Amino acid sequence: MAEQGRRELRELTDADSLRLLGTVGFGRIAFARYALPAIRPVNHVLDGEDVVVHANLGIVPLHVDRQVVAYEVDTIDEHTQLGWCVILTGTTEAVTDPDDALRYEGLIDPWLPGSPYRIIRIHPDIITGIELVGP
Amino acid sequence: MAEQGRRELRELTDADSLRLLGTVGFGRIAFARYALPAIRPVNHVLDGEDVVVHANLGIVPLHVDRQVVAYEVDTIDEHTQLGWCVILTGTTEAVTDPDDALRYEGLIDPWLPGSPYRIIRIHPDIITGIELVGP
C-alpha cells in the first residue's frame, strides 16, 4: 500500500499543540504501574499550559502525585490518516485545593461511570505536535 | 455535569475484545523509553491473537524486541462517550522472517510517512475490554 506517500508531516509549535489539545475533551494517558506500561482513556480540560484529568482509571490506579506520564490527543481520521496528534510528557500533581477541585469537577466528566476519582493536573515538560496533511 | 450517570459499563470477553480490535486499523502503543512513559499512534493488523504494528515511532524509538508494551484501541465517541475500548499488555517480538515481514508490509501502512520502520508483533498477556453503552 502506498497511502503514506500522499501524506505530509508538519511539526506544530508548542503553542499550536496546546491550542489544538484544548479543542478536544478526550485523550489517553500513559504511565508506569509496577514497572509496566499502562494506558487509559480519560477526559481532560486545558488550564493554561496544564492538562487536568480525572484519575479514575479503572483497574489500574495512577499514583496521582509526582508521577511522570505521557498524554496523547489526536484527531487522526482512520481512513484518510489526516489530522493532528499532540503528545505531552509531564509530571502529575494531585489537585488538593477544594475550590480548584470543585471547579474542575464542573468542567470534566469522569470517563468511567460511577468510579471514585481524584483530579490531577499534568504540567507538560515536553510537547510534541504533528499535523498530517494531504498533498 | 452528570453525563456519567447515563452510561453503563460492560466488560468484554478476551475473544470479543480481540474481535473488536481487529475491526479497527489504528491504535496507540505505550512503552518505556529511558524509564519515561511514551505513547505513539500506530496502524495495526490482527494476526491470530497477536497485534502487528510498524515500529516507526518518530523521535521515540521502541526497542523492538522483548519489550513490554501496552496497546490501546477505542471507538469512543467524544460527545456521547459511548463505544468500546480495548487495552492489551504484552511483549514485543521483532518480525525477522522476510516472508512474514513482506506480508505484513502489504497489510499495514506506516503511520508516519517516509519514516524507516521495522515490523513488530505484540503477543498479549493481559486483555482488558470494556463497552460503554447507553441506558
PDB file of C-alpha atoms in Angstrom:
ATOM      1  CA  MET A   1       0.000   0.000   0.000  1.00  0.00           C
ATOM      2  CA  ALA A   2       1.338   3.424  -0.913  1.00  0.00           C
ATOM      3  CA  GLU A   3      -1.047   5.624   1.083  1.00  0.00           C
ATOM      4  CA  GLN A   4       1.781   7.005   3.188  1.00  0.00           C
ATOM      5  CA  GLY A   5       3.318   8.760   0.177  1.00  0.00           C
ATOM      6  CA  ARG A   6       0.297  11.003  -0.140  1.00  0.00           C
ATOM      7  CA  ARG A   7       0.503  12.499   3.330  1.00  0.00           C
ATOM      8  CA  GLU A   8       2.871  15.137   4.555  1.00  0.00           C
ATOM      9  CA  LEU A   9       4.118  15.662   8.093  1.00  0.00           C
ATOM     10  CA  ARG A  10       4.303  19.128   9.650  1.00  0.00           C
ATOM     11  CA  GLU A  11       5.616  19.891  13.097  1.00  0.00           C
ATOM     12  CA  LEU A  12       3.442  22.097  15.290  1.00  0.00           C
ATOM     13  CA  THR A  13       4.699  24.739  17.684  1.00  0.00           C
ATOM     14  CA  ASP A  14       4.123  24.226  21.411  1.00  0.00           C
ATOM     15  CA  ALA A  15       1.504  26.978  21.395  1.00  0.00           C
ATOM     16  CA  ASP A  16      -0.400  25.456  18.468  1.00  0.00           C
ATOM     17  CA  SER A  17      -0.160  21.993  20.028  1.00  0.00           C
ATOM     18  CA  LEU A  18      -1.718  23.191  23.286  1.00  0.00           C
ATOM     19  CA  ARG A  19      -4.375  25.187  21.461  1.00  0.00           C
ATOM     20  CA  LEU A  20      -5.420  22.124  19.453  1.00  0.00           C
ATOM     21  CA  LEU A  21      -5.380  19.912  22.539  1.00  0.00           C
ATOM     22  CA  GLY A  22      -7.783  22.351  24.169  1.00  0.00           C
ATOM     23  CA  THR A  23     -10.291  21.932  21.328  1.00  0.00           C
ATOM     24  CA  VAL A  24     -10.802  18.254  22.204  1.00  0.00           C
ATOM     25  CA  GLY A  25     -12.072  16.837  25.505  1.00  0.00           C
ATOM     26  CA  PHE A  26     -10.601  13.377  25.453  1.00  0.00           C
ATOM     27  CA  GLY A  27      -7.164  11.722  25.312  1.00  0.00           C
ATOM     28  CA  ARG A  28      -5.048   8.809  26.526  1.00  0.00           C
ATOM     29  CA  ILE A  29      -2.693   8.857  29.475  1.00  0.00           C
ATOM     30  CA  ALA A  30       0.318   6.517  29.629  1.00  0.00           C
ATOM     31  CA  PHE A  31       2.088   5.786  32.899  1.00  0.00           C
ATOM     32  CA  ALA A  32       4.093   3.106  34.653  1.00  0.00           C
ATOM     33  CA  ARG A  33       2.374   0.700  37.036  1.00  0.00           C
ATOM     34  CA  TYR A  34       4.523  -1.881  38.814  1.00  0.00           C
ATOM     35  CA  ALA A  35       7.198  -1.025  36.221  1.00  0.00           C
ATOM     36  CA  LEU A  36       4.829  -1.984  33.395  1.00  0.00           C
ATOM     37  CA  PRO A  37       3.443   0.496  30.868  1.00  0.00           C
ATOM     38  CA  ALA A  38      -0.265   1.233  31.245  1.00  0.00           C
ATOM     39  CA  ILE A  39      -2.566   3.346  29.106  1.00  0.00           C
ATOM     40  CA  ARG A  40      -6.083   4.622  29.778  1.00  0.00           C
ATOM     41  CA  PRO A  41      -8.523   6.950  28.022  1.00  0.00           C
ATOM     42  CA  VAL A  42      -9.570   9.999  30.046  1.00  0.00           C
ATOM     43  CA  ASN A  43     -11.420  13.265  29.629  1.00  0.00           C
ATOM     44  CA  HIS A  44      -9.426  16.439  30.064  1.00  0.00           C
ATOM     45  CA  VAL A  45      -9.621  20.181  30.253  1.00  0.00           C
ATOM     46  CA  LEU A  46      -6.786  22.583  29.481  1.00  0.00           C
ATOM     47  CA  ASP A  47      -5.956  25.132  32.193  1.00  0.00           C
ATOM     48  CA  GLY A  48      -3.223  27.441  30.977  1.00  0.00           C
ATOM     49  CA  GLU A  49      -0.474  25.025  29.952  1.00  0.00           C
ATOM     50  CA  ASP A  50      -1.679  22.295  32.296  1.00  0.00           C
ATOM     51  CA  VAL A  51      -3.835  19.361  31.277  1.00  0.00           C
ATOM     52  CA  VAL A  52      -6.337  18.453  34.004  1.00  0.00           C
ATOM     53  CA  VAL A  53      -7.816  14.933  34.085  1.00  0.00           C
ATOM     54  CA  HIS A  54      -9.730  12.573  36.325  1.00  0.00           C
ATOM     55  CA  ALA A  55      -7.522   9.839  37.755  1.00  0.00           C
ATOM     56  CA  ASN A  56     -10.306   7.240  37.860  1.00  0.00           C
ATOM     57  CA  LEU A  57      -8.517   4.834  35.637  1.00  0.00           C
ATOM     58  CA  GLY A  58     -10.446   1.705  36.496  1.00  0.00           C
ATOM     59  CA  ILE A  59      -8.413  -1.325  37.439  1.00  0.00           C
ATOM     60  CA  VAL A  60      -5.060   0.414  37.061  1.00  0.00           C
ATOM     61  CA  PRO A  61      -4.764   3.208  39.613  1.00  0.00           C
ATOM     62  CA  LEU A  62      -2.393   6.022  38.888  1.00  0.00           C
ATOM     63  CA  HIS A  63      -0.168   7.382  41.617  1.00  0.00           C
ATOM     64  CA  VAL A  64      -1.698  10.792  41.421  1.00  0.00           C
ATOM     65  CA  ASP A  65       1.161  12.922  42.610  1.00  0.00           C
ATOM     66  CA  ARG A  66       4.650  13.468  41.188  1.00  0.00           C
ATOM     67  CA  GLN A  67       4.476  10.750  38.569  1.00  0.00           C
ATOM     68  CA  VAL A  68       5.830  11.204  35.068  1.00  0.00           C
ATOM     69  CA  VAL A  69       3.172  10.487  32.473  1.00  0.00           C
ATOM     70  CA  ALA A  70       2.669  10.877  28.748  1.00  0.00           C
ATOM     71  CA  TYR A  71      -0.593  12.269  27.404  1.00  0.00           C
ATOM     72  CA  GLU A  72      -1.770  11.873  23.829  1.00  0.00           C
ATOM     73  CA  VAL A  73      -4.609  13.505  21.934  1.00  0.00           C
ATOM     74  CA  ASP A  74      -5.295  13.071  18.248  1.00  0.00           C
ATOM     75  CA  THR A  75      -7.934  13.694  15.634  1.00  0.00           C
ATOM     76  CA  ILE A  76      -6.467  11.357  13.035  1.00  0.00           C
ATOM     77  CA  ASP A  77      -9.109  10.065  10.636  1.00  0.00           C
ATOM     78  CA  GLU A  78      -8.842   6.298  10.425  1.00  0.00           C
ATOM     79  CA  HIS A  79      -9.348   6.219   6.673  1.00  0.00           C
ATOM     80  CA  THR A  80      -7.539   9.306   5.351  1.00  0.00           C
ATOM     81  CA  GLN A  81      -4.952   9.244   8.172  1.00  0.00           C
ATOM     82  CA  LEU A  82      -5.065  13.014   8.127  1.00  0.00           C
ATOM     83  CA  GLY A  83      -5.366  15.188  11.220  1.00  0.00           C
ATOM     84  CA  TRP A  84      -3.123  16.130  14.103  1.00  0.00           C
ATOM     85  CA  CYS A  85      -1.561  14.425  17.094  1.00  0.00           C
ATOM     86  CA  VAL A  86      -0.214  16.092  20.232  1.00  0.00           C
ATOM     87  CA  ILE A  87       1.852  14.254  22.847  1.00  0.00           C
ATOM     88  CA  LEU A  88       2.930  15.734  26.172  1.00  0.00           C
ATOM     89  CA  THR A  89       5.337  14.351  28.703  1.00  0.00           C
ATOM     90  CA  GLY A  90       4.993  15.831  32.141  1.00  0.00           C
ATOM     91  CA  THR A  91       4.627  15.405  35.862  1.00  0.00           C
ATOM     92  CA  THR A  92       1.353  14.918  37.708  1.00  0.00           C
ATOM     93  CA  GLU A  93       0.182  16.920  40.672  1.00  0.00           C
ATOM     94  CA  ALA A  94      -2.897  15.988  42.704  1.00  0.00           C
ATOM     95  CA  VAL A  95      -5.423  18.818  42.903  1.00  0.00           C
ATOM     96  CA  THR A  96      -5.977  19.220  46.635  1.00  0.00           C
ATOM     97  CA  ASP A  97      -7.388  22.741  46.834  1.00  0.00           C
ATOM     98  CA  PRO A  98     -11.162  22.249  47.349  1.00  0.00           C
ATOM     99  CA  ASP A  99     -12.119  25.263  45.220  1.00  0.00           C
ATOM    100  CA  ASP A 100      -9.928  24.126  42.339  1.00  0.00           C
ATOM    101  CA  ALA A 101     -11.257  20.555  42.637  1.00  0.00           C
ATOM    102  CA  LEU A 102     -14.873  21.780  42.560  1.00  0.00           C
ATOM    103  CA  ARG A 103     -14.223  23.972  39.554  1.00  0.00           C
ATOM    104  CA  TYR A 104     -12.565  21.126  37.630  1.00  0.00           C
ATOM    105  CA  GLU A 105     -15.342  18.686  38.589  1.00  0.00           C
ATOM    106  CA  GLY A 106     -17.769  21.025  36.854  1.00  0.00           C
ATOM    107  CA  LEU A 107     -15.635  21.014  33.715  1.00  0.00           C
ATOM    108  CA  ILE A 108     -14.613  17.367  33.279  1.00  0.00           C
ATOM    109  CA  ASP A 109     -16.763  14.250  33.201  1.00  0.00           C
ATOM    110  CA  PRO A 110     -15.145  11.161  34.659  1.00  0.00           C
ATOM    111  CA  TRP A 111     -14.510   8.762  31.815  1.00  0.00           C
ATOM    112  CA  LEU A 112     -15.738   5.685  33.614  1.00  0.00           C
ATOM    113  CA  PRO A 113     -19.232   5.973  35.048  1.00  0.00           C
ATOM    114  CA  GLY A 114     -19.609   5.503  38.766  1.00  0.00           C
ATOM    115  CA  SER A 115     -15.918   5.296  39.615  1.00  0.00           C
ATOM    116  CA  PRO A 116     -14.494   7.192  42.528  1.00  0.00           C
ATOM    117  CA  TYR A 117     -11.951   9.653  41.261  1.00  0.00           C
ATOM    118  CA  ARG A 118      -9.371  12.234  42.042  1.00  0.00           C
ATOM    119  CA  ILE A 119      -8.384  15.126  39.875  1.00  0.00           C
ATOM    120  CA  ILE A 120      -4.823  15.563  38.699  1.00  0.00           C
ATOM    121  CA  ARG A 121      -3.001  18.270  36.848  1.00  0.00           C
ATOM    122  CA  ILE A 122      -0.280  17.385  34.341  1.00  0.00           C
ATOM    123  CA  HIS A 123       2.314  20.044  33.804  1.00  0.00           C
ATOM    124  CA  PRO A 124       3.981  19.417  30.421  1.00  0.00           C
ATOM    125  CA  ASP A 125       7.777  19.398  30.237  1.00  0.00           C
ATOM    126  CA  ILE A 126       7.948  18.208  26.632  1.00  0.00           C
ATOM    127  CA  ILE A 127       5.332  18.975  23.965  1.00  0.00           C
ATOM    128  CA  THR A 128       5.353  17.243  20.579  1.00  0.00           C
ATOM    129  CA  GLY A 129       2.755  18.119  17.991  1.00  0.00           C
ATOM    130  CA  ILE A 130       2.456  16.994  14.403  1.00  0.00           C
ATOM    131  CA  GLU A 131      -0.046  17.558  11.663  1.00  0.00           C
ATOM    132  CA  LEU A 132      -0.600  15.097   8.825  1.00  0.00           C
ATOM    133  CA  VAL A 133      -1.871  16.952   5.806  1.00  0.00           C
ATOM    134  CA  GLY A 134      -2.836  15.971   2.279  1.00  0.00           C
ATOM    135  CA  PRO A 135      -0.654  16.826  -0.703  1.00  0.00           C
TER     136      PRO A 135
ATOM    137  CA  MET B   1     -22.024  17.598  34.768  1.00  0.00           C
ATOM    138  CA  ALA B   2     -23.974  14.398  35.277  1.00  0.00           C
ATOM    139  CA  GLU B   3     -23.333  12.735  31.918  1.00  0.00           C
ATOM    140  CA  GLN B   4     -21.591   9.790  33.518  1.00  0.00           C
ATOM    141  CA  GLY B   5     -24.809   8.593  35.152  1.00  0.00           C
ATOM    142  CA  ARG B   6     -26.335   7.886  31.772  1.00  0.00           C
ATOM    143  CA  ARG B   7     -23.709   5.435  30.594  1.00  0.00           C
ATOM    144  CA  GLU B   8     -23.243   1.867  31.642  1.00  0.00           C
ATOM    145  CA  LEU B   9     -20.031  -0.104  31.699  1.00  0.00           C
ATOM    146  CA  ARG B  10     -19.857  -3.684  30.414  1.00  0.00           C
ATOM    147  CA  GLU B  11     -16.795  -5.878  30.474  1.00  0.00           C
ATOM    148  CA  LEU B  12     -15.910  -7.652  27.246  1.00  0.00           C
ATOM    149  CA  THR B  13     -14.520 -11.170  26.965  1.00  0.00           C
ATOM    150  CA  ASP B  14     -10.997 -11.614  25.621  1.00  0.00           C
ATOM    151  CA  ALA B  15     -12.411 -13.053  22.381  1.00  0.00           C
ATOM    152  CA  ASP B  16     -14.793 -10.114  21.875  1.00  0.00           C
ATOM    153  CA  SER B  17     -12.038  -7.645  22.730  1.00  0.00           C
ATOM    154  CA  LEU B  18      -9.713  -9.077  20.081  1.00  0.00           C
ATOM    155  CA  ARG B  19     -12.518  -9.304  17.527  1.00  0.00           C
ATOM    156  CA  LEU B  20     -13.356  -5.608  18.012  1.00  0.00           C
ATOM    157  CA  LEU B  21      -9.690  -4.607  17.906  1.00  0.00           C
ATOM    158  CA  GLY B  22      -9.459  -6.352  14.533  1.00  0.00           C
ATOM    159  CA  THR B  23     -12.249  -4.187  13.106  1.00  0.00           C
ATOM    160  CA  VAL B  24     -10.144  -1.028  13.521  1.00  0.00           C
ATOM    161  CA  GLY B  25      -6.771  -0.318  11.914  1.00  0.00           C
ATOM    162  CA  PHE B  26      -5.319   2.198  14.311  1.00  0.00           C
ATOM    163  CA  GLY B  27      -4.343   2.399  17.990  1.00  0.00           C
ATOM    164  CA  ARG B  28      -1.847   3.802  20.489  1.00  0.00           C
ATOM    165  CA  ILE B  29       1.180   1.989  21.859  1.00  0.00           C
ATOM    166  CA  ALA B  30       2.622   2.883  25.281  1.00  0.00           C
ATOM    167  CA  PHE B  31       6.133   1.870  26.251  1.00  0.00           C
ATOM    168  CA  ALA B  32       9.029   2.940  28.438  1.00  0.00           C
ATOM    169  CA  ARG B  33      11.862   4.961  26.960  1.00  0.00           C
ATOM    170  CA  TYR B  34      14.760   5.886  29.262  1.00  0.00           C
ATOM    171  CA  ALA B  35      12.414   4.929  32.125  1.00  0.00           C
ATOM    172  CA  LEU B  36       9.869   7.518  30.974  1.00  0.00           C
ATOM    173  CA  PRO B  37       6.447   6.627  29.621  1.00  0.00           C
ATOM    174  CA  ALA B  38       5.998   7.246  25.901  1.00  0.00           C
ATOM    175  CA  ILE B  39       2.922   6.909  23.726  1.00  0.00           C
ATOM    176  CA  ARG B  40       2.563   6.885  19.938  1.00  0.00           C
ATOM    177  CA  PRO B  41      -0.268   6.286  17.469  1.00  0.00           C
ATOM    178  CA  VAL B  42       0.308   3.385  15.056  1.00  0.00           C
ATOM    179  CA  ASN B  43      -1.566   1.342  12.493  1.00  0.00           C
ATOM    180  CA  HIS B  44      -2.079  -2.329  13.256  1.00  0.00           C
ATOM    181  CA  VAL B  45      -3.328  -5.596  11.896  1.00  0.00           C
ATOM    182  CA  LEU B  46      -4.540  -8.529  13.991  1.00  0.00           C
ATOM    183  CA  ASP B  47      -2.902 -11.881  13.248  1.00  0.00           C
ATOM    184  CA  GLY B  48      -4.500 -14.561  15.400  1.00  0.00           C
ATOM    185  CA  GLU B  49      -4.132 -13.162  18.914  1.00  0.00           C
ATOM    186  CA  ASP B  50      -1.138 -11.036  18.001  1.00  0.00           C
ATOM    187  CA  VAL B  51      -1.263  -7.351  17.170  1.00  0.00           C
ATOM    188  CA  VAL B  52       1.222  -6.429  14.450  1.00  0.00           C
ATOM    189  CA  VAL B  53       2.405  -2.813  14.123  1.00  0.00           C
ATOM    190  CA  HIS B  54       5.073  -0.695  12.486  1.00  0.00           C
ATOM    191  CA  ALA B  55       7.715   0.434  14.951  1.00  0.00           C
ATOM    192  CA  ASN B  56       8.408   3.717  13.149  1.00  0.00           C
ATOM    193  CA  LEU B  57       7.519   5.831  16.111  1.00  0.00           C
ATOM    194  CA  GLY B  58       9.186   9.033  15.064  1.00  0.00           C
ATOM    195  CA  ILE B  59      11.523  10.640  17.545  1.00  0.00           C
ATOM    196  CA  VAL B  60      10.988   7.997  20.227  1.00  0.00           C
ATOM    197  CA  PRO B  61      12.301   4.654  19.006  1.00  0.00           C
ATOM    198  CA  LEU B  62      10.910   1.497  20.510  1.00  0.00           C
ATOM    199  CA  HIS B  63      13.217  -1.342  21.406  1.00  0.00           C
ATOM    200  CA  VAL B  64      11.537  -3.693  19.029  1.00  0.00           C
ATOM    201  CA  ASP B  65      12.222  -6.996  20.712  1.00  0.00           C
ATOM    202  CA  ARG B  66      11.193  -8.338  24.114  1.00  0.00           C
ATOM    203  CA  GLN B  67       9.814  -5.112  25.480  1.00  0.00           C
ATOM    204  CA  VAL B  68       6.624  -4.965  27.492  1.00  0.00           C
ATOM    205  CA  VAL B  69       4.143  -2.547  25.953  1.00  0.00           C
ATOM    206  CA  ALA B  70       0.509  -1.572  26.361  1.00  0.00           C
ATOM    207  CA  TYR B  71      -1.704  -1.163  23.311  1.00  0.00           C
ATOM    208  CA  GLU B  72      -4.999   0.700  23.290  1.00  0.00           C
ATOM    209  CA  VAL B  73      -7.743   0.906  20.693  1.00  0.00           C
ATOM    210  CA  ASP B  74     -11.056   2.646  21.161  1.00  0.00           C
ATOM    211  CA  THR B  75     -14.070   3.877  19.243  1.00  0.00           C
ATOM    212  CA  ILE B  76     -15.375   6.151  21.972  1.00  0.00           C
ATOM    213  CA  ASP B  77     -17.469   8.973  20.567  1.00  0.00           C
ATOM    214  CA  GLU B  78     -16.216  12.253  22.003  1.00  0.00           C
ATOM    215  CA  HIS B  79     -19.700  13.641  22.539  1.00  0.00           C
ATOM    216  CA  THR B  80     -21.814  10.648  23.616  1.00  0.00           C
ATOM    217  CA  GLN B  81     -18.834   8.909  25.288  1.00  0.00           C
ATOM    218  CA  LEU B  82     -20.305   5.634  24.050  1.00  0.00           C
ATOM    219  CA  GLY B  83     -18.324   2.911  22.309  1.00  0.00           C
ATOM    220  CA  TRP B  84     -15.697   0.390  23.320  1.00  0.00           C
ATOM    221  CA  CYS B  85     -12.104   0.406  24.489  1.00  0.00           C
ATOM    222  CA  VAL B  86      -9.652  -2.499  24.397  1.00  0.00           C
ATOM    223  CA  ILE B  87      -6.285  -2.451  26.144  1.00  0.00           C
ATOM    224  CA  LEU B  88      -3.640  -5.158  25.815  1.00  0.00           C
ATOM    225  CA  THR B  89      -0.461  -5.607  27.783  1.00  0.00           C
ATOM    226  CA  GLY B  90       2.089  -7.821  26.102  1.00  0.00           C
ATOM    227  CA  THR B  91       5.607  -8.425  24.925  1.00  0.00           C
ATOM    228  CA  THR B  92       7.022  -7.342  21.579  1.00  0.00           C
ATOM    229  CA  GLU B  93       8.832  -9.547  19.123  1.00  0.00           C
ATOM    230  CA  ALA B  94      10.607  -8.188  16.042  1.00  0.00           C
ATOM    231  CA  VAL B  95       9.349  -9.791  12.831  1.00  0.00           C
ATOM    232  CA  THR B  96      12.540 -11.072  11.210  1.00  0.00           C
ATOM    233  CA  ASP B  97      11.196 -13.693   8.799  1.00  0.00           C
ATOM    234  CA  PRO B  98      11.319 -11.992   5.350  1.00  0.00           C
ATOM    235  CA  ASP B  99       8.093 -13.628   4.112  1.00  0.00           C
ATOM    236  CA  ASP B 100       6.207 -12.582   7.240  1.00  0.00           C
ATOM    237  CA  ALA B 101       7.641  -9.061   7.001  1.00  0.00           C
ATOM    238  CA  LEU B 102       6.622  -8.751   3.343  1.00  0.00           C
ATOM    239  CA  ARG B 103       3.114  -9.998   4.075  1.00  0.00           C
ATOM    240  CA  TYR B 104       2.667  -7.549   6.964  1.00  0.00           C
ATOM    241  CA  GLU B 105       4.068  -4.664   4.903  1.00  0.00           C
ATOM    242  CA  GLY B 106       1.253  -5.286   2.436  1.00  0.00           C
ATOM    243  CA  LEU B 107      -1.309  -5.106   5.221  1.00  0.00           C
ATOM    244  CA  ILE B 108      -0.188  -2.160   7.370  1.00  0.00           C
ATOM    245  CA  ASP B 109       0.603   1.388   6.360  1.00  0.00           C
ATOM    246  CA  PRO B 110       3.321   3.051   8.401  1.00  0.00           C
ATOM    247  CA  TRP B 111       1.711   5.789  10.446  1.00  0.00           C
ATOM    248  CA  LEU B 112       4.324   8.396   9.768  1.00  0.00           C
ATOM    249  CA  PRO B 113       5.056   8.995   6.093  1.00  0.00           C
ATOM    250  CA  GLY B 114       8.582   8.443   4.926  1.00  0.00           C
ATOM    251  CA  SER B 115       9.991   7.024   8.142  1.00  0.00           C
ATOM    252  CA  PRO B 116      12.132   3.929   8.116  1.00  0.00           C
ATOM    253  CA  TYR B 117      10.403   1.182  10.036  1.00  0.00           C
ATOM    254  CA  ARG B 118      10.501  -2.292  11.413  1.00  0.00           C
ATOM    255  CA  ILE B 119       7.553  -4.529  12.000  1.00  0.00           C
ATOM    256  CA  ILE B 120       6.825  -5.876  15.459  1.00  0.00           C
ATOM    257  CA  ARG B 121       4.363  -8.363  16.802  1.00  0.00           C
ATOM    258  CA  ILE B 122       2.786  -7.854  20.237  1.00  0.00           C
ATOM    259  CA  HIS B 123       1.658 -11.010  21.949  1.00  0.00           C
ATOM    260  CA  PRO B 124      -0.978 -10.061  24.563  1.00  0.00           C
ATOM    261  CA  ASP B 125      -0.614 -11.400  28.091  1.00  0.00           C
ATOM    262  CA  ILE B 126      -3.445  -9.340  29.566  1.00  0.00           C
ATOM    263  CA  ILE B 127      -6.534  -8.229  27.639  1.00  0.00           C
ATOM    264  CA  THR B 128      -8.990  -5.691  29.067  1.00  0.00           C
ATOM    265  CA  GLY B 129     -12.053  -4.718  27.098  1.00  0.00           C
ATOM    266  CA  ILE B 130     -14.972  -2.535  28.106  1.00  0.00           C
ATOM    267  CA  GLU B 131     -18.029  -1.274  26.363  1.00  0.00           C
ATOM    268  CA  LEU B 132     -19.799   1.944  27.333  1.00  0.00           C
ATOM    269  CA  VAL B 133     -23.452   1.698  26.409  1.00  0.00           C
ATOM    270  CA  GLY B 134     -26.455   3.988  26.765  1.00  0.00           C
ATOM    271  CA  PRO B 135     -29.203   3.319  29.320  1.00  0.00           C
TER     272      PRO B 135
END
